JSON list of C-alpha atoms in Angstrom, two decimals:
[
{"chain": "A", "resi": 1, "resn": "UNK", "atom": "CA", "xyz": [159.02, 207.66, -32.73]},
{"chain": "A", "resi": 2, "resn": "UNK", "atom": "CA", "xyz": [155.14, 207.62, -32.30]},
{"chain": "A", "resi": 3, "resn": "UNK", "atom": "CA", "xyz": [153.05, 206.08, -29.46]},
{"chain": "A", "resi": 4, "resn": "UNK", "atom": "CA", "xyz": [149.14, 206.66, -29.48]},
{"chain": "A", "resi": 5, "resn": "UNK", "atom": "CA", "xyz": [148.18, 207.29, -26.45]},
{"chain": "A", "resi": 6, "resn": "UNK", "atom": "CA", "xyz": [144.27, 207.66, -25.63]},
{"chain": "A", "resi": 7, "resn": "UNK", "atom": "CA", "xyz": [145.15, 210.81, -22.46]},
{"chain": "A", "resi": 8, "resn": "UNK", "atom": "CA", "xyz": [146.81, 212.95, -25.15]},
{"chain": "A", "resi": 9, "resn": "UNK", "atom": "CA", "xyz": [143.47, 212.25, -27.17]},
{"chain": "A", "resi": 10, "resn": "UNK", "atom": "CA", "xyz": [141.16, 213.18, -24.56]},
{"chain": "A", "resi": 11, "resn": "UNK", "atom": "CA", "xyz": [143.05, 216.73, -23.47]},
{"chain": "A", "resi": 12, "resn": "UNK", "atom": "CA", "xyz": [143.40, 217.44, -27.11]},
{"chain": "A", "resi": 13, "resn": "UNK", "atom": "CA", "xyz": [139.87, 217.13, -27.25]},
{"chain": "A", "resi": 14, "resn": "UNK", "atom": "CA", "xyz": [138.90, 219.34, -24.55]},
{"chain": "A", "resi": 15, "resn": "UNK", "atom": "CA", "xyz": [141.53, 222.06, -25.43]},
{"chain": "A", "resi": 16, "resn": "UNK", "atom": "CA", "xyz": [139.63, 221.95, -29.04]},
{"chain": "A", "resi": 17, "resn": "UNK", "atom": "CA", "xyz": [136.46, 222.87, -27.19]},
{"chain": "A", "resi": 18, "resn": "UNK", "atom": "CA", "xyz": [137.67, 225.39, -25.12]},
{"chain": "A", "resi": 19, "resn": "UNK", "atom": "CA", "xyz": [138.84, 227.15, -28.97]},
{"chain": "A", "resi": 20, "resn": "UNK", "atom": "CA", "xyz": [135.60, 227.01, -30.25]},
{"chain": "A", "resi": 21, "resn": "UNK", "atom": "CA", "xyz": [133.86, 228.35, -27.39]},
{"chain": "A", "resi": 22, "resn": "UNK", "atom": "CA", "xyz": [136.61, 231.13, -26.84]},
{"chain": "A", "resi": 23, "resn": "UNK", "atom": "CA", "xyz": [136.41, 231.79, -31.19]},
{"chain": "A", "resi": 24, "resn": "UNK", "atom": "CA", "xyz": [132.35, 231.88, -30.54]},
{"chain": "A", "resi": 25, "resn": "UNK", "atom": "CA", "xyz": [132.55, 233.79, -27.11]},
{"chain": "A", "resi": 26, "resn": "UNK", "atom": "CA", "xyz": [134.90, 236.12, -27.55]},
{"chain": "A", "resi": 27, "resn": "UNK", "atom": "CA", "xyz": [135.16, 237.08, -31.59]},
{"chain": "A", "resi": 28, "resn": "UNK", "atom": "CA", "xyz": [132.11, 235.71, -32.66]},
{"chain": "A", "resi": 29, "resn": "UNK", "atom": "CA", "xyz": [133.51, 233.07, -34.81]},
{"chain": "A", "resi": 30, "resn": "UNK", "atom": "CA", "xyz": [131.73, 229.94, -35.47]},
{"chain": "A", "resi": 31, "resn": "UNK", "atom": "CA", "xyz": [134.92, 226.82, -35.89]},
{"chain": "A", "resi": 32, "resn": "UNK", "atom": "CA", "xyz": [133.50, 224.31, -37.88]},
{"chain": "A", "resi": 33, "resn": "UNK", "atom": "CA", "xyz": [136.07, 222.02, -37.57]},
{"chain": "A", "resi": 34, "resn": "UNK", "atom": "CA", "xyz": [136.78, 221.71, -41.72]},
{"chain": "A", "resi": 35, "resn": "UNK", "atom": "CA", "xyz": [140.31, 222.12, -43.05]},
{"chain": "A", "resi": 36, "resn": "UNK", "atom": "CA", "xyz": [139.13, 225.73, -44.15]},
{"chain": "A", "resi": 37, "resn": "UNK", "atom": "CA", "xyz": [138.61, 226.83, -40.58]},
{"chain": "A", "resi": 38, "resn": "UNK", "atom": "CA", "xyz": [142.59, 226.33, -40.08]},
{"chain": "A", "resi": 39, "resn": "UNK", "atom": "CA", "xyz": [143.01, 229.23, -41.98]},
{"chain": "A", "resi": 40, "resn": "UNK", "atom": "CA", "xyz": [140.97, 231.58, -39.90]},
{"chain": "A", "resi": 41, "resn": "UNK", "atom": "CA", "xyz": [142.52, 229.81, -36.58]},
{"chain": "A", "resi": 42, "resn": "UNK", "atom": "CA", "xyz": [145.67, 231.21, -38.20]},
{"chain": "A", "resi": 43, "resn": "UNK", "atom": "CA", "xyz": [144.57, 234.65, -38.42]},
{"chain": "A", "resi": 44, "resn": "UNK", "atom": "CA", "xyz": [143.56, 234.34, -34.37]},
{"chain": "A", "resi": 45, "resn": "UNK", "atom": "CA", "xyz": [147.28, 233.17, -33.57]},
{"chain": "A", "resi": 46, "resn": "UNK", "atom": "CA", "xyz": [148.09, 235.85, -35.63]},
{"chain": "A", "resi": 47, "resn": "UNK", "atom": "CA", "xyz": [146.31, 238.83, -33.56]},
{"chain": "A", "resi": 48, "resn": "UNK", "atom": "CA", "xyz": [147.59, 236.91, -30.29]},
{"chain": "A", "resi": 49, "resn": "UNK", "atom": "CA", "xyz": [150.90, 237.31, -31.85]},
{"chain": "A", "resi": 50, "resn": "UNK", "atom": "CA", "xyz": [150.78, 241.39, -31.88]},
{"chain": "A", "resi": 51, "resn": "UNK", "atom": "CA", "xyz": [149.47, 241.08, -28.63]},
{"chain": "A", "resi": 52, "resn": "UNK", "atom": "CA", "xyz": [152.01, 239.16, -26.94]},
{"chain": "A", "resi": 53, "resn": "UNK", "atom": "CA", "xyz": [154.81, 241.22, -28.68]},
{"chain": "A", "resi": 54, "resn": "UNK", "atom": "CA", "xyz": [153.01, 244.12, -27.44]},
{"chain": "A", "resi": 55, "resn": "UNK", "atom": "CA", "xyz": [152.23, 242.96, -23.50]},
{"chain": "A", "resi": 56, "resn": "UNK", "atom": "CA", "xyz": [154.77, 240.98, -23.54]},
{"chain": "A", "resi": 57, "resn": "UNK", "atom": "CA", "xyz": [153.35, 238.53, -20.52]},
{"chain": "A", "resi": 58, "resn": "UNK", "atom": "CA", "xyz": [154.50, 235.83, -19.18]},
{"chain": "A", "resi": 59, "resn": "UNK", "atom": "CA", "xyz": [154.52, 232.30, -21.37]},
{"chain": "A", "resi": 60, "resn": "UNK", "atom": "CA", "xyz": [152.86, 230.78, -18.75]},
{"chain": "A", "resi": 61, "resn": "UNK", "atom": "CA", "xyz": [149.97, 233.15, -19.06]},
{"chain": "A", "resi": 62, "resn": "UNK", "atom": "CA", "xyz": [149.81, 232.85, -23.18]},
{"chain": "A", "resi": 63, "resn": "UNK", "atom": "CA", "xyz": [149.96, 228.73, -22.57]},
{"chain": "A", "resi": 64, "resn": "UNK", "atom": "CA", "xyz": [146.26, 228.08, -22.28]},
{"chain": "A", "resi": 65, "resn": "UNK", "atom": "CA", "xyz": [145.54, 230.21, -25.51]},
{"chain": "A", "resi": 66, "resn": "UNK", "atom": "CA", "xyz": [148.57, 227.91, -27.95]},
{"chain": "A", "resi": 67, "resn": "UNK", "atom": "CA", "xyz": [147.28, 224.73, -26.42]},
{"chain": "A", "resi": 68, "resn": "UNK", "atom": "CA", "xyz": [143.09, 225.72, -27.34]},
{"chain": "A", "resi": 69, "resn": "UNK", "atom": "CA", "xyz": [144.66, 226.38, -30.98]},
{"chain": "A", "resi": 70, "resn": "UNK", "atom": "CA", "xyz": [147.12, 223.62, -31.53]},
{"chain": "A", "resi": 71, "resn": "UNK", "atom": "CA", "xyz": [144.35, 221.28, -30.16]},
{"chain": "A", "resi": 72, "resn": "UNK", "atom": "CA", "xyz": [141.84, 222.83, -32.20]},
{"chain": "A", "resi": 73, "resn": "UNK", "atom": "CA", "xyz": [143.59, 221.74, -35.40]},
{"chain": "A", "resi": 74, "resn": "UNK", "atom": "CA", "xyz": [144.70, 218.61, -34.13]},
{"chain": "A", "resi": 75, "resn": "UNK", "atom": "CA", "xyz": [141.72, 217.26, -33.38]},
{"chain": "A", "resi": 76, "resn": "UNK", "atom": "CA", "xyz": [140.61, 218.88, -36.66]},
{"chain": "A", "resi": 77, "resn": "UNK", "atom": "CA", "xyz": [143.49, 216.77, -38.68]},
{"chain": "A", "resi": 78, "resn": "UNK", "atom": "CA", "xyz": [141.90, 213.86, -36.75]},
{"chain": "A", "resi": 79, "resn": "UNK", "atom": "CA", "xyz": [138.11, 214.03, -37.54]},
{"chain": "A", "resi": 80, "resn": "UNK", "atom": "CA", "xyz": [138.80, 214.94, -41.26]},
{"chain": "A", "resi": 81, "resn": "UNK", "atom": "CA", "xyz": [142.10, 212.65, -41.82]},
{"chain": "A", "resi": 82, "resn": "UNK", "atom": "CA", "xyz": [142.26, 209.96, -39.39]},
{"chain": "A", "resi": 83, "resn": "UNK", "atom": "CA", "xyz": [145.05, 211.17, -37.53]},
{"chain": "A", "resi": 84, "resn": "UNK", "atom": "CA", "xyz": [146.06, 209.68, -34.26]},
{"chain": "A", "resi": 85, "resn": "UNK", "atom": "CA", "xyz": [146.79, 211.45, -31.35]},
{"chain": "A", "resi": 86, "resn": "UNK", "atom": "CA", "xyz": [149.76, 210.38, -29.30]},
{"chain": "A", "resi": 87, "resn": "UNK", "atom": "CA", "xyz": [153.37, 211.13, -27.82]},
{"chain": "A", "resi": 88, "resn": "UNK", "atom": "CA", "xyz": [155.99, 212.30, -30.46]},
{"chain": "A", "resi": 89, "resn": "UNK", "atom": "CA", "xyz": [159.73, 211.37, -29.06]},
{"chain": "A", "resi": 90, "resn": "UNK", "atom": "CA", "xyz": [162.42, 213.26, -30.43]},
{"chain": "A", "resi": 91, "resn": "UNK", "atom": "CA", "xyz": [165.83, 213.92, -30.03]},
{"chain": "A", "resi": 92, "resn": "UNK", "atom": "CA", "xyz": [165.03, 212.59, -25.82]},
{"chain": "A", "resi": 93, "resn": "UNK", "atom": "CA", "xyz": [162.40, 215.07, -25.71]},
{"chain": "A", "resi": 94, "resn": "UNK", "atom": "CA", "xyz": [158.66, 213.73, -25.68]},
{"chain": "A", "resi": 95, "resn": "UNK", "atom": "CA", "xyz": [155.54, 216.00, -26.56]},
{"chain": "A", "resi": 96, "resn": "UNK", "atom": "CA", "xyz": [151.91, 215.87, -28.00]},
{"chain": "A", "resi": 97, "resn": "UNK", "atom": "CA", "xyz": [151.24, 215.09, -31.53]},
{"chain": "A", "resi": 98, "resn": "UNK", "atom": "CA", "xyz": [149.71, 213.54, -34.34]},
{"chain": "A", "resi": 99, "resn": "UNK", "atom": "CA", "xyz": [150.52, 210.57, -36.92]},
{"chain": "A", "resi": 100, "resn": "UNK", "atom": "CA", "xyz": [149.10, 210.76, -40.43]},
{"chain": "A", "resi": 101, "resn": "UNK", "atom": "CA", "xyz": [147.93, 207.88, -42.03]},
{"chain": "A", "resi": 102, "resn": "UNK", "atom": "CA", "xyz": [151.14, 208.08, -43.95]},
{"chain": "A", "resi": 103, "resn": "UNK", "atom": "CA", "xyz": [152.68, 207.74, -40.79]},
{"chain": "A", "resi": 104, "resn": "UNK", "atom": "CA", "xyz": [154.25, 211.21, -40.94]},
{"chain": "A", "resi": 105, "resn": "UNK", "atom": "CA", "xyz": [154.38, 213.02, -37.58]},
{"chain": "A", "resi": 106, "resn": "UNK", "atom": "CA", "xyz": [153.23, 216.72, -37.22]},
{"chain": "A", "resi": 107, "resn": "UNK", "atom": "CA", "xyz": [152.73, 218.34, -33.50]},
{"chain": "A", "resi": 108, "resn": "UNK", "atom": "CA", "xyz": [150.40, 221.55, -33.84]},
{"chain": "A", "resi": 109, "resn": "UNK", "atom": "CA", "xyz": [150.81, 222.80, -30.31]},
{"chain": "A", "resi": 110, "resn": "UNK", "atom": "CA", "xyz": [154.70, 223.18, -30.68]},
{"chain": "A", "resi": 111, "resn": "UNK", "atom": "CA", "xyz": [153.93, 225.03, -34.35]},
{"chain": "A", "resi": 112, "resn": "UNK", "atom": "CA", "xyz": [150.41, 226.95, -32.27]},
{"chain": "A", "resi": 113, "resn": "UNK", "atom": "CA", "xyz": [153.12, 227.85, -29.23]},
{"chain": "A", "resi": 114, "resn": "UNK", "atom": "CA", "xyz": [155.95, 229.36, -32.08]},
{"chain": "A", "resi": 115, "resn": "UNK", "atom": "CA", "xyz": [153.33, 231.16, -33.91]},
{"chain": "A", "resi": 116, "resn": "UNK", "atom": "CA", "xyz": [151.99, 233.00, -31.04]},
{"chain": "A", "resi": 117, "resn": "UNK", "atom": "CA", "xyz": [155.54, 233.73, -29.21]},
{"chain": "A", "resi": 118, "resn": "UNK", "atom": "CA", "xyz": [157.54, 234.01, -32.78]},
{"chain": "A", "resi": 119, "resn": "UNK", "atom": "CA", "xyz": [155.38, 234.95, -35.50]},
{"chain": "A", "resi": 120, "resn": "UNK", "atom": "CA", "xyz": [154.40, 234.50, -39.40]},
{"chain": "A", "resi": 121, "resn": "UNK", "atom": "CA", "xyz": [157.41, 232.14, -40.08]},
{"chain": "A", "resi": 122, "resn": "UNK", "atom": "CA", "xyz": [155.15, 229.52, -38.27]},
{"chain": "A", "resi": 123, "resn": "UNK", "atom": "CA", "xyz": [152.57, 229.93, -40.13]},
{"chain": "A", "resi": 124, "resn": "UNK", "atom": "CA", "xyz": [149.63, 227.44, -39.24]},
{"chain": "A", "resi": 125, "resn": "UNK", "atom": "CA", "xyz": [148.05, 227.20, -42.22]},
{"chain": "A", "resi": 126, "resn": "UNK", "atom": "CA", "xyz": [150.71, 226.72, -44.07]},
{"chain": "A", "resi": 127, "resn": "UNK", "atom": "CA", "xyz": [152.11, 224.00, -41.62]},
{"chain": "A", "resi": 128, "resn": "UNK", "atom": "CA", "xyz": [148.57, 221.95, -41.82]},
{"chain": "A", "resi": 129, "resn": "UNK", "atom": "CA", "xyz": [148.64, 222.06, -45.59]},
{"chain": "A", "resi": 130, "resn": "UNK", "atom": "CA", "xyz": [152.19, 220.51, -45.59]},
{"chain": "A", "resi": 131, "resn": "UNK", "atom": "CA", "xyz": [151.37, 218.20, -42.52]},
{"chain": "A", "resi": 132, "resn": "UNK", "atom": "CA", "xyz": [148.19, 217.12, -42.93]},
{"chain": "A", "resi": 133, "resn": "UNK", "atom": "CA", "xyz": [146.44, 217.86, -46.54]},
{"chain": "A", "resi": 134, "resn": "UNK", "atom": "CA", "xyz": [149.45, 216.42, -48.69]},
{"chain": "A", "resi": 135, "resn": "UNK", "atom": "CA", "xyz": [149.87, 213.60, -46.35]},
{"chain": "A", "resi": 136, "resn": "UNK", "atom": "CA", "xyz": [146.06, 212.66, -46.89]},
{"chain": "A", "resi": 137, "resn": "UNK", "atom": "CA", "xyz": [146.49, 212.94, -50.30]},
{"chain": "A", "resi": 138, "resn": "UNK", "atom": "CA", "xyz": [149.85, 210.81, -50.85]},
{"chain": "A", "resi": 139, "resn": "UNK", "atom": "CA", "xyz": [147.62, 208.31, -48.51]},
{"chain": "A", "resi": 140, "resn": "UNK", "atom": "CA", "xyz": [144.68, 207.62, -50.73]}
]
């Protein structure tokens, strides 16, 4: 089940600014925000992965850097593919996501927060080509 819901739109928003300023800032990586710039957002979860496993903080402390990244290519599914930000409810849990135009659901900071704790298995790319790219194409 889907509800839009304008909050979720706004923090996404913000948490996709705080990733490009971070990328810029701190790895000198222009985001772009096109579907291409997924990929390299991937290869940033990828080196926060081999941190984490190697620190091994707290989640609370690795939070701020899943949400800037799932965010981030949220809000880049929704400028390029007219996705709609909302609340996902599942199996009676409710969390941020996105609807397709398709209408098929996809929630980046759940895959963003696996990817950095887990690893490659969630990869992001992947995930936003699946999610996002073949639902835009099945849509038009």
């Amino acid at each position: 089940m889907f509800e839009p819901h304008s909050d979720v739109a706004q923090i996404a928003e913000a948490y996709s600014l705080d990733m490009v300023d971070f990328a810029k800032s701190m790895i000198k990586l222009d985001l772009d925000w096109s579907d291409a710039s997924v990929e390299f957002v991937e290869e940033l979860a990828d080196a926060l992965h081999g941190q984490y496993i190697q620190d091994k903080p707290p989640e609370d402390q690795v939070r701020q850097f899943w949400m800037m990244i799932g965010c981030y290519i949220g809000e880049v599914a929704r400028k390029n593919h007219r996705c709609t930000w909302g609340w996902v409810s599942m199996d009676d849990h409710r969390f941020e996501g996105l609807q397709a135009r398709d209408g098929k659901l996809f929630w980046p900071v759940g895959k963003a927060r696996a990817r950095v704790m887990t690893g490659a298995e969630d990869n992001l790319w992947h995930d936003y080509q699946t999610a996002v790219l073949t639902s835009n194409a099945a849509a038009h």
